[in-house]
XYZ file of C-alpha atoms in Angstrom:
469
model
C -156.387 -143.306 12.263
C -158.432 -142.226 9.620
C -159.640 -144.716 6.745
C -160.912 -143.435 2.626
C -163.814 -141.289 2.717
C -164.373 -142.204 6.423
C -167.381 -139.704 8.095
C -164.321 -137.260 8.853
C -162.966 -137.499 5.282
C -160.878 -134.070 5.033
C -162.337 -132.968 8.114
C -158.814 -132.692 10.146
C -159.709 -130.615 13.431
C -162.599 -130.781 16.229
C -163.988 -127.569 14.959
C -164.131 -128.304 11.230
C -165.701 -132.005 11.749
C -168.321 -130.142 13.951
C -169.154 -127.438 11.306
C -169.716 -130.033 8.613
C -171.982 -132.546 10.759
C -173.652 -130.568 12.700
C -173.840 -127.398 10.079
C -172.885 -127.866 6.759
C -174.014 -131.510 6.009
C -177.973 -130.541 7.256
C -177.766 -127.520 5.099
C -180.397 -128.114 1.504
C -178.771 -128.022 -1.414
C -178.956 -124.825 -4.119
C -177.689 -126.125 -7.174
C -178.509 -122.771 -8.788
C -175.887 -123.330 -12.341
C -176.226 -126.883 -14.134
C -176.490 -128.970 -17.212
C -178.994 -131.522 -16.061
C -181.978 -132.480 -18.574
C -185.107 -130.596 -17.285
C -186.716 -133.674 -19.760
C -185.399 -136.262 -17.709
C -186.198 -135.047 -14.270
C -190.131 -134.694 -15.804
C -189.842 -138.306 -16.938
C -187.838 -139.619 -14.087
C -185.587 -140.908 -16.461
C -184.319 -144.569 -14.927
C -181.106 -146.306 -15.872
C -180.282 -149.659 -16.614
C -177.148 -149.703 -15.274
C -173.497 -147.325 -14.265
C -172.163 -146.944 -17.297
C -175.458 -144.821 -18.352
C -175.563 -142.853 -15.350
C -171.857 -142.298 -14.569
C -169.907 -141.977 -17.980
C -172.039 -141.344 -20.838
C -171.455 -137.648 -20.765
C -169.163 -137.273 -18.723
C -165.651 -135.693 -20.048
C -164.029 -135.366 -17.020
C -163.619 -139.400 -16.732
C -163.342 -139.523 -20.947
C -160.386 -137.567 -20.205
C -158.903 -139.485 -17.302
C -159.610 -143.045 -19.409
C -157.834 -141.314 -22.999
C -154.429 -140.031 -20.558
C -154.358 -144.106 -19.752
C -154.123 -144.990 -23.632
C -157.622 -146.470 -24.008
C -159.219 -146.894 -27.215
C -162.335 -144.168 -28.112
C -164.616 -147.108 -28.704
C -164.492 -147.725 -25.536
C -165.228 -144.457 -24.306
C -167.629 -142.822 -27.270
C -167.945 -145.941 -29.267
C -169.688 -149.392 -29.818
C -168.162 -151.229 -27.012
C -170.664 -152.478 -24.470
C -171.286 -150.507 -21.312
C -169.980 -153.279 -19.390
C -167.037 -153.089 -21.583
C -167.059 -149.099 -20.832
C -167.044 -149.676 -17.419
C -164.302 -152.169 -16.699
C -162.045 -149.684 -18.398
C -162.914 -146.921 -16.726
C -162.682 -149.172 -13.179
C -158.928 -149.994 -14.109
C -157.737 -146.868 -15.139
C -159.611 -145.013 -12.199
C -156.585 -146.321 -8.992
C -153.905 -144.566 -11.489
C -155.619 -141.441 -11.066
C -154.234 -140.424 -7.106
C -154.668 -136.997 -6.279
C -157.251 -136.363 -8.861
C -160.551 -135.217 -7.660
C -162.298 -137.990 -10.027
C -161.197 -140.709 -7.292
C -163.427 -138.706 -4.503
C -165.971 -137.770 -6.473
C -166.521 -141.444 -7.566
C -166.255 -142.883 -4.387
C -168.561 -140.700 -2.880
C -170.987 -141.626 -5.607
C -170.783 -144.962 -4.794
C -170.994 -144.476 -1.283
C -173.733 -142.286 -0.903
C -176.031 -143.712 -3.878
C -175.245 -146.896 -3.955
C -173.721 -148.138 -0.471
C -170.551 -149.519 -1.349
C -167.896 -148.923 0.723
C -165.292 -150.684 -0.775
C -162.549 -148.966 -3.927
C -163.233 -149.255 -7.158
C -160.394 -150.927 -9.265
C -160.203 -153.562 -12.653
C -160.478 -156.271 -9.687
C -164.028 -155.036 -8.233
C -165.507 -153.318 -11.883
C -168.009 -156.752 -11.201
C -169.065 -156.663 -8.397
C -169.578 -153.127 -8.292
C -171.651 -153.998 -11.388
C -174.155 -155.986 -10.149
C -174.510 -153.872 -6.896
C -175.246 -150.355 -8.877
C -177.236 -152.431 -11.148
C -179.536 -153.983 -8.792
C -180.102 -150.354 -7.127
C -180.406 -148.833 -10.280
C -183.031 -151.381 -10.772
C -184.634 -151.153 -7.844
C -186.015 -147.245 -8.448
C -182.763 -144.334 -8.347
C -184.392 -142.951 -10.975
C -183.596 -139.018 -11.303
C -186.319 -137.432 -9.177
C -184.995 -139.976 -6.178
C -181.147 -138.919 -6.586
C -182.666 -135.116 -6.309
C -184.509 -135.724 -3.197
C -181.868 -138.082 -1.525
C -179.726 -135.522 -1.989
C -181.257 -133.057 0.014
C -181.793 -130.242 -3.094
C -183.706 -127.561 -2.863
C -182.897 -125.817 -5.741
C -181.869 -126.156 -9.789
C -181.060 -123.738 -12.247
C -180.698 -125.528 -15.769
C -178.800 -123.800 -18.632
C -181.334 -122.964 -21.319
C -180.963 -121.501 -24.847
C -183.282 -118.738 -25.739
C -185.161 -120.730 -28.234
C -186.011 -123.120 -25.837
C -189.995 -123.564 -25.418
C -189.475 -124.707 -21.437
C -192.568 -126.998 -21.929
C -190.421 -129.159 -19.668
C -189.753 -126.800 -17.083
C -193.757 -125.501 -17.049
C -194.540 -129.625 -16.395
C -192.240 -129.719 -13.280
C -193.672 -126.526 -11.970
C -197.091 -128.298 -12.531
C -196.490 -131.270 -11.033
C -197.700 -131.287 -6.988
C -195.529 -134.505 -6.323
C -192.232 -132.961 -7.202
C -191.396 -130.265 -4.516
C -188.021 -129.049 -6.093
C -188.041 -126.241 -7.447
C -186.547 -126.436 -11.306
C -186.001 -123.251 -13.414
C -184.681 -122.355 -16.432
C -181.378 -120.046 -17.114
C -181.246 -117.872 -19.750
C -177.769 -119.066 -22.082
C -177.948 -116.493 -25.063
C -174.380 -117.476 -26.562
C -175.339 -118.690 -29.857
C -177.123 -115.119 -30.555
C -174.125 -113.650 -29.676
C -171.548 -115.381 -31.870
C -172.022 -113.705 -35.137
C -168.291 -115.582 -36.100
C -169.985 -118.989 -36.086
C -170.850 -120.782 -39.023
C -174.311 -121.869 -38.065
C -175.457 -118.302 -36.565
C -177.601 -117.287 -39.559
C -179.489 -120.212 -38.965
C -179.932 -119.504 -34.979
C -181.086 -116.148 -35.780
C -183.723 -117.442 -37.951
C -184.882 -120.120 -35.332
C -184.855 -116.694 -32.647
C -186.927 -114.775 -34.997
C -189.509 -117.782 -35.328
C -190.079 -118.708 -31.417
C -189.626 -115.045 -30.129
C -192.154 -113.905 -32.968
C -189.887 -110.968 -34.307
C -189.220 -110.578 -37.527
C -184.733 -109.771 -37.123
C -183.802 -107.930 -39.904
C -181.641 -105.822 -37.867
C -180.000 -104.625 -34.661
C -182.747 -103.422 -33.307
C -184.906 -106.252 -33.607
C -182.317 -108.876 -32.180
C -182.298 -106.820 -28.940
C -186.027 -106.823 -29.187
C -186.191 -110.720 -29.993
C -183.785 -110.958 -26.681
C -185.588 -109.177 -24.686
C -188.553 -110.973 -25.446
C -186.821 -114.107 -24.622
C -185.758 -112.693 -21.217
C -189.596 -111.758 -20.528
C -190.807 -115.549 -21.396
C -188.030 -117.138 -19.210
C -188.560 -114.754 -16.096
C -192.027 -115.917 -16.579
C -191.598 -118.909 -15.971
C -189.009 -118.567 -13.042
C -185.825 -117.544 -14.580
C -183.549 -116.080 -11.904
C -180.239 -116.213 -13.787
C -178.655 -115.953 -16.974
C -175.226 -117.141 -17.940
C -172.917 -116.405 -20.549
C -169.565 -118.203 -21.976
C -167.341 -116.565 -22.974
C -163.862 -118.007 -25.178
C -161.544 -114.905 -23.262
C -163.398 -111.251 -21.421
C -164.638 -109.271 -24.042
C -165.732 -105.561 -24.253
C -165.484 -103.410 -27.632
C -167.076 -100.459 -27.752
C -169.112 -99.417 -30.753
C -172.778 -97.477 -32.031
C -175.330 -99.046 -32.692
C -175.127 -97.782 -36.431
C -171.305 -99.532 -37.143
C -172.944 -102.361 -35.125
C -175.948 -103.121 -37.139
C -173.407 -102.483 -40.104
C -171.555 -105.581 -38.830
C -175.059 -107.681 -38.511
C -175.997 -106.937 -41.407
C -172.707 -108.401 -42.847
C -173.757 -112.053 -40.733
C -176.930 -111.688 -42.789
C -175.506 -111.597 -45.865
C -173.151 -114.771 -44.814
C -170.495 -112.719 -44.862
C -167.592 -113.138 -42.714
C -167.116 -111.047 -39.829
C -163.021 -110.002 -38.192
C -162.258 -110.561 -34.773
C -162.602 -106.940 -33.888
C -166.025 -106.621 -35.644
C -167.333 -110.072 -33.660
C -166.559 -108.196 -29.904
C -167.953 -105.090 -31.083
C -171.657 -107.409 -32.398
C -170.838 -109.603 -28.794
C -170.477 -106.572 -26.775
C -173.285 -104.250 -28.157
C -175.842 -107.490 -27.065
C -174.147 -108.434 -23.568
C -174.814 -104.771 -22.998
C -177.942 -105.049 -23.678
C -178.950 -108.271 -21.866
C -177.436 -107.523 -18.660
C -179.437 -103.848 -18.606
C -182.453 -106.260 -18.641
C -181.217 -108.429 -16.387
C -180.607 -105.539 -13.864
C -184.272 -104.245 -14.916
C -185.729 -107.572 -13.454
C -183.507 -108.212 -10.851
C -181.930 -111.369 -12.602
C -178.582 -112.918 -11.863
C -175.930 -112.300 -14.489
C -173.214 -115.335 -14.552
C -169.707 -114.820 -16.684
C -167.947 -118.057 -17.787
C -164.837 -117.128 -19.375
C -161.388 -118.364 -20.412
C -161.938 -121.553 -21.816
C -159.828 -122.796 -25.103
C -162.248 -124.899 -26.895
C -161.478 -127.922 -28.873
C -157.897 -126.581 -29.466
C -157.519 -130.467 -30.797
C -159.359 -130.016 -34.099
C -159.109 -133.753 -35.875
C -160.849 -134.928 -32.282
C -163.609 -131.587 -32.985
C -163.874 -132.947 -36.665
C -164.398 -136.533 -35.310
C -166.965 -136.140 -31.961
C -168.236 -132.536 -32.015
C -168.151 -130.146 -28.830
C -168.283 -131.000 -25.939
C -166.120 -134.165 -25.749
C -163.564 -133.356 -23.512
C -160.797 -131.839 -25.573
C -161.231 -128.459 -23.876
C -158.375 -126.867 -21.718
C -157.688 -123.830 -19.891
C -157.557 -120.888 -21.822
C -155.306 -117.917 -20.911
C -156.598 -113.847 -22.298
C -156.751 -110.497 -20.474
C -159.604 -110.214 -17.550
C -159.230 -106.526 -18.410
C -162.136 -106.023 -20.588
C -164.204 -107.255 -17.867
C -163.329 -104.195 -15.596
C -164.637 -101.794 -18.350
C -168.084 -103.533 -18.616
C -168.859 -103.721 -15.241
C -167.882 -99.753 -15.477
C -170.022 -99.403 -18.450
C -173.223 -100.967 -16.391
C -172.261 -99.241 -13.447
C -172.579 -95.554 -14.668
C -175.862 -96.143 -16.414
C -177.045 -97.309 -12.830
C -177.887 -101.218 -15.032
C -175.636 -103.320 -13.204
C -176.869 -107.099 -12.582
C -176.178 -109.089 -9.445
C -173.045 -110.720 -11.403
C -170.986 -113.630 -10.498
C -167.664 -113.624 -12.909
C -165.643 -117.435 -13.275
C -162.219 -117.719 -14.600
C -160.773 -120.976 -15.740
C -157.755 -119.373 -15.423
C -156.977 -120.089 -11.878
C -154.336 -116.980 -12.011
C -157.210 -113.902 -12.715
C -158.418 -115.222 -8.825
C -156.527 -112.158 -6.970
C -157.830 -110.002 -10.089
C -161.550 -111.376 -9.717
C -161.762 -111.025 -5.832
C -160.041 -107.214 -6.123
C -162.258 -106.165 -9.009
C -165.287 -107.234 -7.181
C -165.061 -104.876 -4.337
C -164.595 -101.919 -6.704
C -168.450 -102.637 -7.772
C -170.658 -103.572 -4.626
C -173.242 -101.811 -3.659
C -175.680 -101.053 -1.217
C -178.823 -103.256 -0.528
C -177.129 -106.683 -1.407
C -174.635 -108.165 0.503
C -172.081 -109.621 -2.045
C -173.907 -108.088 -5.030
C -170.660 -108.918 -7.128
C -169.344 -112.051 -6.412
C -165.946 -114.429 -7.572
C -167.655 -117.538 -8.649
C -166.749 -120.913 -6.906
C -163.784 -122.444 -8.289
C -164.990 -123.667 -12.197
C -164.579 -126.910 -14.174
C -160.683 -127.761 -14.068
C -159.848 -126.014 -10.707
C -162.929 -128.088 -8.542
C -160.440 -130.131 -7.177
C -159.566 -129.687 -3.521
C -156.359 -127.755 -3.976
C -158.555 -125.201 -6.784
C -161.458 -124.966 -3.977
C -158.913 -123.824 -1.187
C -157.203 -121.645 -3.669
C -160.359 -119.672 -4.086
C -161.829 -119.765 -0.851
C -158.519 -118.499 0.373
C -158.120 -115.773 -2.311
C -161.543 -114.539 -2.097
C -161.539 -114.589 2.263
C -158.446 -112.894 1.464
C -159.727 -109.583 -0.869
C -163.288 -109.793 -0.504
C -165.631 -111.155 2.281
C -166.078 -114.920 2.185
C -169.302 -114.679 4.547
C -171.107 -113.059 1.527
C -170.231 -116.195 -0.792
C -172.700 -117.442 -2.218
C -171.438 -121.151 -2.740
C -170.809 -124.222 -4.705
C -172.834 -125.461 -7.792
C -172.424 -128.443 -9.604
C -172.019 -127.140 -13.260
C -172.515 -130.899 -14.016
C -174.231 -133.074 -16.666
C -174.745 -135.832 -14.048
C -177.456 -136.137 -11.093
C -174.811 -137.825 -8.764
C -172.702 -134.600 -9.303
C -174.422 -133.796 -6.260
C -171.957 -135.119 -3.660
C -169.603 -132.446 -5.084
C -171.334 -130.081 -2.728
C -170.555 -132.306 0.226
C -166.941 -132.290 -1.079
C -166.814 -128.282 -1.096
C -168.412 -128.037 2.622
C -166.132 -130.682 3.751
C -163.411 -128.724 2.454
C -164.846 -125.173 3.400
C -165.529 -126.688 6.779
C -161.790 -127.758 7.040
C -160.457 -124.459 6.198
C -162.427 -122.605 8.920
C -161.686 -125.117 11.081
C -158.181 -124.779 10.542
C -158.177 -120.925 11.450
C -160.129 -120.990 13.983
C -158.047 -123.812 15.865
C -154.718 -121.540 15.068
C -155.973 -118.823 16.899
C -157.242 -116.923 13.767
C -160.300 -116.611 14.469
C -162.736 -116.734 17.264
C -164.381 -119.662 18.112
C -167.992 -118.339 18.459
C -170.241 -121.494 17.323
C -172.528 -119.037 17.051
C -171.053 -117.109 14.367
C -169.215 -119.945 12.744
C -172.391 -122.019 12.429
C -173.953 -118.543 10.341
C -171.132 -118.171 8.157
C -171.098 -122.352 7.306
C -174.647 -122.304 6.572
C -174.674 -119.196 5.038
C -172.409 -120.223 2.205
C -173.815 -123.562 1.772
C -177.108 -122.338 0.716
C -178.688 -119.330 2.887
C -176.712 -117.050 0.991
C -177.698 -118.572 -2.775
C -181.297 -117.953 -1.675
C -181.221 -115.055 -0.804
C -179.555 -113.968 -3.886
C -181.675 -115.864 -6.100
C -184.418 -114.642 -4.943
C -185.494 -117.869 -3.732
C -186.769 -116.827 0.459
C -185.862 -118.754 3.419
C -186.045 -122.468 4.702
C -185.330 -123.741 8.025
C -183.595 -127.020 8.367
């Protein structure tokens, strides 16, 4: 009989509790797409105690504790973290089959020791133990390294200096590799309020003067050359719904030079400006062999008095729902000048999966296996129904061998165990055909594809070489 989060939690066959010890849970760890603080892993930021580490930041559990009625100053406000806590601990047993209850519990488990469930009854205890570890030195650079991670790409605006990055890269007693990723979506959104005043800030650090279209490309461009410097591999972009708009150059700049003037812009002239420059990024991208990563069908802050109140980023997002179509014509657009990226395209739309593992295949080419690839399953759909859903759909239309793998996407250095909770589920799922006579049961084989997908394939596609366990 099997007890919570035992060592064969959602392992259910012989052959998938073999792939994940013996396989899956030696493989390192690529975290290559992230929101940690390159600051804090330089300093080694230390905690004082959970709520610091766990919830500040965190809007997955600021959602689950708001669904259970409990006051915002408890969550974002002046309450105590102690105070933060205990809610959080006695909302946390109502949440049954949400991923939050593994993911927590693994956390606790793996960081901390406890083996017990956390629940209003045990917020105290559970207290005092993560305090006392906390205490006792899991600062940021020990979570990294107890967690087996090899790899971290951070998500960087252009305007970033990376002074923090270049310090990491300098330091001989830090052996992870930490690089930046190049995030360009505030040059891009001409329909913003505040973009006159980013394209200012671009102009200053890249050291072009942007008066027009021209020079924006050539400010980006710049900023693409100063990040692959300094061990850029990847770019990402996020996008509100797939977006392609053809226009020239000279109706382009037209529309730029309307943002100058503070003017505003229309829909259709903001996806022609958006288009015209994720053109032109992903041609340099392809020109230096850089990874080009497409976030796309999120509904931001569709709550606006909650925007008004706490800003972005606060967990009022949701899934958003717009035609993957536009994607299709990019890629084409990239393909026929011969300036297509190695590009992984996410939907938070768990229905464009069949679309995203079809279109993929219609754009691979030779000399990279997987060159196009359907991202892991993104933000609301990591849960372990969302994870089978898209390893299933993409074994189904593509070739799940060539997968490059699970990221965190995470604000939080204990979001690491969520790559033991995608091989334990991966691990399950091959398991599971291989015991029903799906597929042979060459250990061999099996063990290449496991490991494969839990990091040999990332580094190969990052660009990152081999390691051997």
């Amino acid at each position: 009989m099997s007890h919570f989060i035992d060592e064969n939690f959602l392992l259910s066959t012989e052959t998938s509790r073999r792939l994940y010890h013996e396989v899956a849970a030696k493989a390192p760890i690529v975290d290559y797409h992230c929101h940690v603080s390159p600051r804090e892993i330089w300093e080694d930021r230390r905690y004082e105690n959970i709520t610091q580490v766990w919830l500040a930041g965190d809007h997955y559990k600021w959602r689950l504790m708001r669904s259970s009625g409990v006051e915002e100053r408890f969550i974002t406000g002046d309450a105590s973290d102690r105070e933060k806590f205990q809610k959080f601990a006695e909302c946390l047993p109502r949440a049954i089959g949400n991923p939050m209850v593994h993911w927590c519990h693994l956390e606790l488990k793996r960081y901390f020791g406890y083996d017990g469930v956390l629940n209003g009854k045990t917020a105290q205890t559970v207290w005092e133990l993560t305090e006392r570890v906390l205490k006792g030195g899991l600062s940021a650079r020990r979570i990294i390294e107890e967690s087996g991670v090899f790899f971290i790409g951070t998500t960087d605006d252009p305007v970033d200096l990376l002074e923090w990055h270049e310090k990491i890269a300098a330091d001989p007693t830090f052996s992870v590799t930490v690089a930046p990723s190049f995030r360009p979506d505030k040059a891009l959104r001409i329909d913003k309020p505040d973009w006159r005043t980013y394209i200012d800030t671009l102009s200053r650090v890249s050291g072009v003067q942007i008066t027009n279209l021209d020079e924006l490309k050539a400010a980006l461009i710049a900023r693409i050359a100063y990040f692959a410097d300094r061990g850029c591999r990847s770019a990402d972009h996020g996008l509100d719904y797939a977006i392609y708009r053809e226009a020239d150059d000279t109706d382009v700049n037209a529309i730029m030079q309307k943002g100058l003037r503070g003017e505003p812009v229309t829909c259709e002239e903001a996806e022609k400006f958006q288009t015209c420059l994720l053109v032109t990024c992903a041609e340099e991208y392809a020109r230096r062999e850089m990874v080009m990563q497409i976030h796309y069908n999120c509904l931001r802050n569709p709550n606006s008095a909650a925007f008004a109140t706490l800003g972005p980023d606060s967990g009022f997002d949701c899934v958003g729902q717009g035609s993957s179509l536009p994607l299709a014509r990019l890629l084409d657009r990239l393909y026929r000048a011969d300036a297509l990226p190695k590009t992984i395209l996410y939907s938070l739309d768990a229905g464009d999966d069949a679309f995203l593992g079809s279109l993929i295949g219609a754009f691979q080419g030779a000399g990279v296996r997987g060159k196009l690839q359907h991202g892991s399953a993104w933000w609301f759909n990591d849960h372990k129904e969302g994870m089978r859903k898209q390893l299933i759909s993409l074994a189904n239309l593509s070739t799940l061998g060539n997968f490059v793998g699970m990221l965190t996407d995470s604000r939080s250095f204990l979001s690491y165990t969520r790559h033991e909770y995608f091989r334990r589920i991966l691990c399950d799922l091959i398991g599971g055909w291989v015991e029903n006579g799906e597929y042979p049961n060459d250990p061999d084989t099996l063990n290449t594809i496991v490991r494969d997908i839990c990091c040999d394939n990332a580094l190969r596609y990052f660009g990152l070489g081999d390691i051997q366990v």
